[in-house]
Amino acid sequence: MSMLEATRHYFDKAARIMGLSPRIERVLLTPSREVKVECTIELDSGDMATFIGYRVQHDNARGPMKGGLRYHPHVDPDEVTALATLMTWKTAVVGLPYGGAKGGITCDPRMLSPRELERVTRVFIDKIHDIIGPHSDIPAPDMGTNAQVMAWIVDQYAKYHGWTPGVVTGKPIELGGSEGREAATGRGLFYVLEAVLADLEKKVSGVTVALQGFGNVGSWAARVLAEAGARIVAVTDHTGGVTRADGVDVGALAAHVARTGGVKGFDGADALAPERIFGVDCDVLLPAALGDVLTRETASEVRARIVLEGANGPTSPEADEILRGKGVLVVPDILANAGGVTVSYFEWVQNIQQFRWDEARVNQELRRTMVDSYGLVRRVARERQVDLRTAAFLVAIGRVSKTKVMRGI
Ligand code: NAD
C-alpha cells in the first residue's frame, strides 16, 4: 500500500466515526493545486541534467499552506501528495494557523555537489516562485534539504519579490531563522514522549530507545533523549547500524557521522544489520527516516512497548493493526513529529513581527504546544474509545472541516 493509500485509509477511518458527509470528504481529500516542473541544470562536469520538481498545495482553509521540501530519489507525485495531506492534518492537530503543502525534487542530493544542489534549487524556485510566499505557501526543510537550501531559496525568491525571509522557515539564524528550529522536531518528540510516559507513571530517564535515521530528526531526538537519561541502544541509517546495550555515546556518534557521512564503522558500538532495527529489545522504537518502513513483516518483529513516529508515514495500516494487537502504543506522526512545523510557525511569526525570541522562549512554547496537543488527542482517544492516530485525525478533520464550512465552500 502506498503512503497516499495509507493516509487515505487513516482519514476514512476517522471520517466514518465522525459521520462526515461525502461532499465534505471529497473537498478535504482533493488537493487544491498540484505542480510539476522540469529543472534542468549544468553539472560541474559540463553535462546537462534534468530533474523533476513538485509542489502540492493540499488545503488552505485554516491559513497559508506549510510543508517541507524533500530531495530524495524516491520523490514522486503520490508521495508528495500524501505528505501534503499529512501537513494539513498535522498543522490542525497542533492548532497552528496553517494549511498543508509539500514539495520535492526527485534527485539524490548525496550525488550532487553543493554548487549543483544550489543550481537545481534556484531553477526550482524560478519555476514556482509565483505560487509560494509568506501568506500563501511556506516551504521548509525535509529529508535531503537543510538551512543552506532554505538560504538559497530566500535569495532566489528575493530576486522576484524583494527581501521576504518569511517565504521559508528552517533558515540559518543570520537570515531570520529561529533559535531552536534545527532541534525542534527531535525536541518535540521528546516532549510528547515525556507526556506519554508520565501517563504510564514512567520517566524518560532509563528508557531504552532504538532509532532508525540519524539525520536532523533522529540525531536531535537522540541528543535530547540522552541528555534526559534515556539510553539509545541502537541506531541505523542508510549506511548501516550500530548497537550498544548500555547506550551509544550520541555526541561521539554525531561526530563520526559528520566525518564519514553515516553511522557505519562507528567504533564506540557493535555493528547491527540495518533491517534488524525493528526487532531490537527496547522500550521505544523511533523511526526517523523513510515512510512505510513498519510493514506486516517488520511490525511482527517489534519488541518495543511504544512506537514514536518521527518520520512521516512510517507505519502501514496493516502494521498499525498488528502493533495494536500486540499492545504497542503508537504515537502518530501528525502529532509526534509536529515540533518542527510548530517552531517553523514561531520563526514565521518572528519574521513578520521582526522581533527575535530567545531559545528558552521557543522551547517553552514548543513544550506547551506539544503537551497540550497530546493531552487533547489522548482525551479524544479515551472519549471515543479509539487509538491515538484515529483520535488525532478526528481532531484535525474536525478543525479543518469546521473552518471550510465557516468560510463557505
Ligand atoms: P535527513 O535527510 O536529515 O535524515 C534522514 C536520515 O534517514 C539519515 O540519517 C539517512 O541516513 C536515513 N536514511 C535514509 N534512507 C534510509 C534507509 N533506507 N534506512 C535507514 N535510514 C535511512 O531527514 P530528516 O529531516 O531527519 O527527516 C527524517 C524523517 O522525518 C522524514 O520522514 C521527514 O519527512 C520527517 N520529518 C522531518 C521534519 C524536519 O523538521 N526535518 C519534521 C517532521 C518530520
mmCIF file of N, CA, C and O in Angstrom, residues 58-114:
data_model
loop_
_atom_site.group_PDB
_atom_site.id
_atom_site.type_symbol
_atom_site.label_atom_id
_atom_site.label_comp_id
_atom_site.label_asym_id
_atom_site.label_seq_id
_atom_site.Cartn_x
_atom_site.Cartn_y
_atom_site.Cartn_z
ATOM 1 N N HIS A 58 -2.203 21.298 -0.568
ATOM 2 C CA HIS A 58 -3.381 20.478 -0.291
ATOM 3 C C HIS A 58 -4.582 21.275 0.176
ATOM 4 O O HIS A 58 -5.665 21.150 -0.378
ATOM 5 N N ASP A 59 -4.381 22.133 1.180
ATOM 6 C CA ASP A 59 -5.553 22.824 1.735
ATOM 7 C C ASP A 59 -5.123 24.107 2.440
ATOM 8 O O ASP A 59 -4.099 24.128 3.114
ATOM 9 N N ASN A 60 -5.933 25.172 2.278
ATOM 10 C CA ASN A 60 -5.605 26.441 2.963
ATOM 11 C C ASN A 60 -6.788 26.995 3.749
ATOM 12 O O ASN A 60 -6.878 28.194 3.967
ATOM 13 N N ALA A 61 -7.682 26.095 4.195
ATOM 14 C CA ALA A 61 -8.870 26.576 4.920
ATOM 15 C C ALA A 61 -8.480 27.302 6.212
ATOM 16 O O ALA A 61 -9.139 28.254 6.612
ATOM 17 N N ARG A 62 -7.389 26.859 6.877
ATOM 18 C CA ARG A 62 -7.044 27.421 8.183
ATOM 19 C C ARG A 62 -5.897 28.428 8.121
ATOM 20 O O ARG A 62 -5.458 28.927 9.144
ATOM 21 N N GLY A 63 -5.381 28.721 6.914
ATOM 22 C CA GLY A 63 -4.286 29.682 6.795
ATOM 23 C C GLY A 63 -3.370 29.313 5.653
ATOM 24 O O GLY A 63 -3.649 28.374 4.895
ATOM 25 N N PRO A 64 -2.236 30.051 5.505
ATOM 26 C CA PRO A 64 -1.291 29.741 4.430
ATOM 27 C C PRO A 64 -0.835 28.286 4.523
ATOM 28 O O PRO A 64 -0.772 27.714 5.616
ATOM 29 N N MET A 65 -0.491 27.722 3.379
ATOM 30 C CA MET A 65 -0.095 26.314 3.385
ATOM 31 C C MET A 65 1.378 26.190 3.795
ATOM 32 O O MET A 65 2.170 27.077 3.532
ATOM 33 N N LYS A 66 1.687 25.072 4.448
ATOM 34 C CA LYS A 66 3.010 24.917 5.060
ATOM 35 C C LYS A 66 3.470 23.499 4.856
ATOM 36 O O LYS A 66 2.699 22.570 5.066
ATOM 37 N N GLY A 67 4.718 23.326 4.461
ATOM 38 C CA GLY A 67 5.238 21.963 4.332
ATOM 39 C C GLY A 67 6.620 21.934 3.729
ATOM 40 O O GLY A 67 7.017 22.852 3.011
ATOM 41 N N GLY A 68 7.351 20.886 4.022
ATOM 42 C CA GLY A 68 8.762 20.786 3.661
ATOM 43 C C GLY A 68 9.019 20.523 2.196
ATOM 44 O O GLY A 68 8.106 20.294 1.396
ATOM 45 N N LEU A 69 10.304 20.577 1.874
ATOM 46 C CA LEU A 69 10.807 20.223 0.541
ATOM 47 C C LEU A 69 11.754 19.046 0.720
ATOM 48 O O LEU A 69 12.705 19.129 1.500
ATOM 49 N N ARG A 70 11.488 17.976 -0.017
ATOM 50 C CA ARG A 70 12.296 16.761 0.114
ATOM 51 C C ARG A 70 13.130 16.546 -1.136
ATOM 52 O O ARG A 70 12.593 16.588 -2.246
ATOM 53 N N TYR A 71 14.423 16.317 -0.978
ATOM 54 C CA TYR A 71 15.277 15.943 -2.107
ATOM 55 C C TYR A 71 15.660 14.481 -1.885
ATOM 56 O O TYR A 71 16.453 14.160 -0.984
ATOM 57 N N HIS A 72 15.106 13.592 -2.686
ATOM 58 C CA HIS A 72 15.352 12.157 -2.495
ATOM 59 C C HIS A 72 15.011 11.435 -3.796
ATOM 60 O O HIS A 72 14.083 11.863 -4.508
ATOM 61 N N PRO A 73 15.726 10.327 -4.115
ATOM 62 C CA PRO A 73 15.437 9.615 -5.369
ATOM 63 C C PRO A 73 14.006 9.067 -5.447
ATOM 64 O O PRO A 73 13.497 8.822 -6.529
ATOM 65 N N HIS A 74 13.361 8.834 -4.283
ATOM 66 C CA HIS A 74 12.010 8.231 -4.297
ATOM 67 C C HIS A 74 10.886 9.253 -4.394
ATOM 68 O O HIS A 74 9.714 8.871 -4.380
ATOM 69 N N VAL A 75 11.212 10.550 -4.443
ATOM 70 C CA VAL A 75 10.145 11.569 -4.503
ATOM 71 C C VAL A 75 9.311 11.336 -5.766
ATOM 72 O O VAL A 75 9.852 11.242 -6.868
ATOM 73 N N ASP A 76 8.001 11.177 -5.592
ATOM 74 C CA ASP A 76 7.098 11.043 -6.745
ATOM 75 C C ASP A 76 5.777 11.733 -6.403
ATOM 76 O O ASP A 76 5.544 12.097 -5.242
ATOM 77 N N PRO A 77 4.896 11.937 -7.400
ATOM 78 C CA PRO A 77 3.688 12.729 -7.157
ATOM 79 C C PRO A 77 2.821 12.171 -6.033
ATOM 80 O O PRO A 77 2.275 12.936 -5.224
ATOM 81 N N ASP A 78 2.702 10.841 -5.958
ATOM 82 C CA ASP A 78 1.847 10.253 -4.910
ATOM 83 C C ASP A 78 2.409 10.520 -3.520
ATOM 84 O O ASP A 78 1.678 10.846 -2.591
ATOM 85 N N GLU A 79 3.738 10.367 -3.398
ATOM 86 C CA GLU A 79 4.351 10.579 -2.086
ATOM 87 C C GLU A 79 4.192 12.045 -1.671
ATOM 88 O O GLU A 79 3.844 12.343 -0.525
ATOM 89 N N VAL A 80 4.427 12.958 -2.614
ATOM 90 C CA VAL A 80 4.325 14.380 -2.274
ATOM 91 C C VAL A 80 2.874 14.720 -1.871
ATOM 92 O O VAL A 80 2.644 15.450 -0.902
ATOM 93 N N THR A 81 1.911 14.153 -2.597
ATOM 94 C CA THR A 81 0.513 14.416 -2.260
ATOM 95 C C THR A 81 0.184 13.877 -0.871
ATOM 96 O O THR A 81 -0.471 14.559 -0.063
ATOM 97 N N ALA A 82 0.644 12.651 -0.581
ATOM 98 C CA ALA A 82 0.379 12.070 0.748
ATOM 99 C C ALA A 82 0.980 12.958 1.837
ATOM 100 O O ALA A 82 0.329 13.267 2.851
ATOM 101 N N LEU A 83 2.214 13.423 1.613
ATOM 102 C CA LEU A 83 2.889 14.237 2.627
ATOM 103 C C LEU A 83 2.220 15.604 2.769
ATOM 104 O O LEU A 83 2.131 16.152 3.877
ATOM 105 N N ALA A 84 1.713 16.154 1.649
ATOM 106 C CA ALA A 84 1.000 17.448 1.710
ATOM 107 C C ALA A 84 -0.277 17.298 2.535
ATOM 108 O O ALA A 84 -0.609 18.142 3.380
ATOM 109 N N THR A 85 -0.977 16.193 2.311
ATOM 110 C CA THR A 85 -2.215 15.921 3.053
ATOM 111 C C THR A 85 -1.914 15.805 4.555
ATOM 112 O O THR A 85 -2.608 16.393 5.383
ATOM 113 N N LEU A 86 -0.835 15.051 4.856
ATOM 114 C CA LEU A 86 -0.465 14.884 6.269
ATOM 115 C C LEU A 86 -0.174 16.233 6.919
ATOM 116 O O LEU A 86 -0.459 16.438 8.103
ATOM 117 N N MET A 87 0.395 17.186 6.148
ATOM 118 C CA MET A 87 0.691 18.515 6.716
ATOM 119 C C MET A 87 -0.590 19.250 7.089
ATOM 120 O O MET A 87 -0.623 19.978 8.090
ATOM 121 N N THR A 88 -1.652 19.085 6.290
ATOM 122 C CA THR A 88 -2.929 19.722 6.645
ATOM 123 C C THR A 88 -3.410 19.196 7.996
ATOM 124 O O THR A 88 -3.836 19.968 8.871
ATOM 125 N N TRP A 89 -3.322 17.872 8.166
ATOM 126 C CA TRP A 89 -3.810 17.289 9.433
ATOM 127 C C TRP A 89 -2.869 17.642 10.585
ATOM 128 O O TRP A 89 -3.296 17.891 11.707
ATOM 129 N N LYS A 90 -1.561 17.680 10.301
ATOM 130 C CA LYS A 90 -0.579 17.953 11.364
ATOM 131 C C LYS A 90 -0.738 19.378 11.904
ATOM 132 O O LYS A 90 -0.787 19.596 13.114
ATOM 133 N N THR A 91 -0.824 20.357 11.004
ATOM 134 C CA THR A 91 -0.948 21.747 11.472
ATOM 135 C C THR A 91 -2.268 21.929 12.237
ATOM 136 O O THR A 91 -2.332 22.695 13.188
ATOM 137 N N ALA A 92 -3.288 21.166 11.820
ATOM 138 C CA ALA A 92 -4.584 21.270 12.512
ATOM 139 C C ALA A 92 -4.520 20.613 13.891
ATOM 140 O O ALA A 92 -5.061 21.152 14.863
ATOM 141 N N VAL A 93 -3.861 19.457 14.009
ATOM 142 C CA VAL A 93 -3.800 18.762 15.315
ATOM 143 C C VAL A 93 -3.160 19.663 16.365
ATOM 144 O O VAL A 93 -3.626 19.736 17.501
ATOM 145 N N VAL A 94 -2.085 20.361 15.981
ATOM 146 C CA VAL A 94 -1.397 21.184 16.978
ATOM 147 C C VAL A 94 -1.904 22.627 16.973
ATOM 148 O O VAL A 94 -1.348 23.491 17.651
ATOM 149 N N GLY A 95 -2.951 22.885 16.199
ATOM 150 C CA GLY A 95 -3.648 24.179 16.269
ATOM 151 C C GLY A 95 -2.873 25.353 15.687
ATOM 152 O O GLY A 95 -3.042 26.483 16.142
ATOM 153 N N LEU A 96 -2.021 25.101 14.673
ATOM 154 C CA LEU A 96 -1.311 26.218 14.030
ATOM 155 C C LEU A 96 -2.206 26.823 12.951
ATOM 156 O O LEU A 96 -2.952 26.093 12.301
ATOM 157 N N PRO A 97 -2.099 28.145 12.702
ATOM 158 C CA PRO A 97 -2.981 28.773 11.714
ATOM 159 C C PRO A 97 -2.491 28.565 10.281
ATOM 160 O O PRO A 97 -2.189 29.515 9.560
ATOM 161 N N TYR A 98 -2.359 27.307 9.897
ATOM 162 C CA TYR A 98 -1.803 26.928 8.599
ATOM 163 C C TYR A 98 -2.630 25.820 7.953
ATOM 164 O O TYR A 98 -3.320 25.056 8.639
ATOM 165 N N GLY A 99 -2.463 25.697 6.635
ATOM 166 C CA GLY A 99 -2.922 24.521 5.915
ATOM 167 C C GLY A 99 -1.722 23.631 5.619
ATOM 168 O O GLY A 99 -0.690 23.754 6.275
ATOM 169 N N GLY A 100 -1.850 22.766 4.600
ATOM 170 C CA GLY A 100 -0.780 21.810 4.327
ATOM 171 C C GLY A 100 -0.316 21.824 2.889
ATOM 172 O O GLY A 100 -1.115 22.009 1.963
ATOM 173 N N ALA A 101 0.990 21.631 2.711
ATOM 174 C CA ALA A 101 1.588 21.519 1.377
ATOM 175 C C ALA A 101 2.845 20.651 1.505
ATOM 176 O O ALA A 101 3.273 20.337 2.625
ATOM 177 N N LYS A 102 3.413 20.266 0.419
ATOM 178 C CA LYS A 102 4.694 19.554 0.434
ATOM 179 C C LYS A 102 5.305 19.646 -0.954
ATOM 180 O O LYS A 102 4.580 19.809 -1.940
ATOM 181 N N GLY A 103 6.613 19.543 -1.026
ATOM 182 C CA GLY A 103 7.250 19.575 -2.332
ATOM 183 C C GLY A 103 8.507 18.744 -2.318
ATOM 184 O O GLY A 103 8.888 18.180 -1.285
ATOM 185 N N GLY A 104 9.145 18.701 -3.470
ATOM 186 C CA GLY A 104 10.394 17.965 -3.512
ATOM 187 C C GLY A 104 10.940 17.890 -4.914
ATOM 188 O O GLY A 104 10.296 18.309 -5.877
ATOM 189 N N ILE A 105 12.156 17.392 -4.988
ATOM 190 C CA ILE A 105 12.798 17.163 -6.282
ATOM 191 C C ILE A 105 13.301 15.723 -6.275
ATOM 192 O O ILE A 105 13.900 15.270 -5.285
ATOM 193 N N THR A 106 13.018 15.004 -7.365
ATOM 194 C CA THR A 106 13.486 13.628 -7.463
ATOM 195 C C THR A 106 14.969 13.661 -7.838
ATOM 196 O O THR A 106 15.330 13.885 -8.994
ATOM 197 N N CYS A 107 15.805 13.509 -6.828
ATOM 198 C CA CYS A 107 17.259 13.536 -7.058
ATOM 199 C C CYS A 107 17.942 12.904 -5.860
ATOM 200 O O CYS A 107 17.318 12.746 -4.808
ATOM 201 N N ASP A 108 19.180 12.540 -6.014
ATOM 202 C CA ASP A 108 19.945 12.036 -4.875
ATOM 203 C C ASP A 108 20.926 13.133 -4.464
ATOM 204 O O ASP A 108 21.967 13.299 -5.111
ATOM 205 N N PRO A 109 20.600 13.890 -3.401
ATOM 206 C CA PRO A 109 21.456 15.028 -3.055
ATOM 207 C C PRO A 109 22.879 14.621 -2.708
ATOM 208 O O PRO A 109 23.800 15.428 -2.829
ATOM 209 N N ARG A 110 23.060 13.344 -2.320
ATOM 210 C CA ARG A 110 24.434 12.910 -1.987
ATOM 211 C C ARG A 110 25.297 12.775 -3.239
ATOM 212 O O ARG A 110 26.516 12.729 -3.149
ATOM 213 N N MET A 111 24.644 12.677 -4.409
ATOM 214 C CA MET A 111 25.395 12.525 -5.665
ATOM 215 C C MET A 111 25.631 13.873 -6.351
ATOM 216 O O MET A 111 26.219 13.939 -7.420
ATOM 217 N N LEU A 112 25.124 14.963 -5.741
ATOM 218 C CA LEU A 112 25.292 16.292 -6.338
ATOM 219 C C LEU A 112 26.266 17.106 -5.490
ATOM 220 O O LEU A 112 26.266 16.990 -4.257
ATOM 221 N N SER A 113 27.063 17.937 -6.143
ATOM 222 C CA SER A 113 27.976 18.810 -5.400
ATOM 223 C C SER A 113 27.156 19.960 -4.808
ATOM 224 O O SER A 113 26.031 20.221 -5.267
ATOM 225 N N PRO A 114 27.708 20.690 -3.824
ATOM 226 C CA PRO A 114 26.966 21.843 -3.288
ATOM 227 C C PRO A 114 26.570 22.833 -4.380
ATOM 228 O O PRO A 114 25.462 23.371 -4.363
#
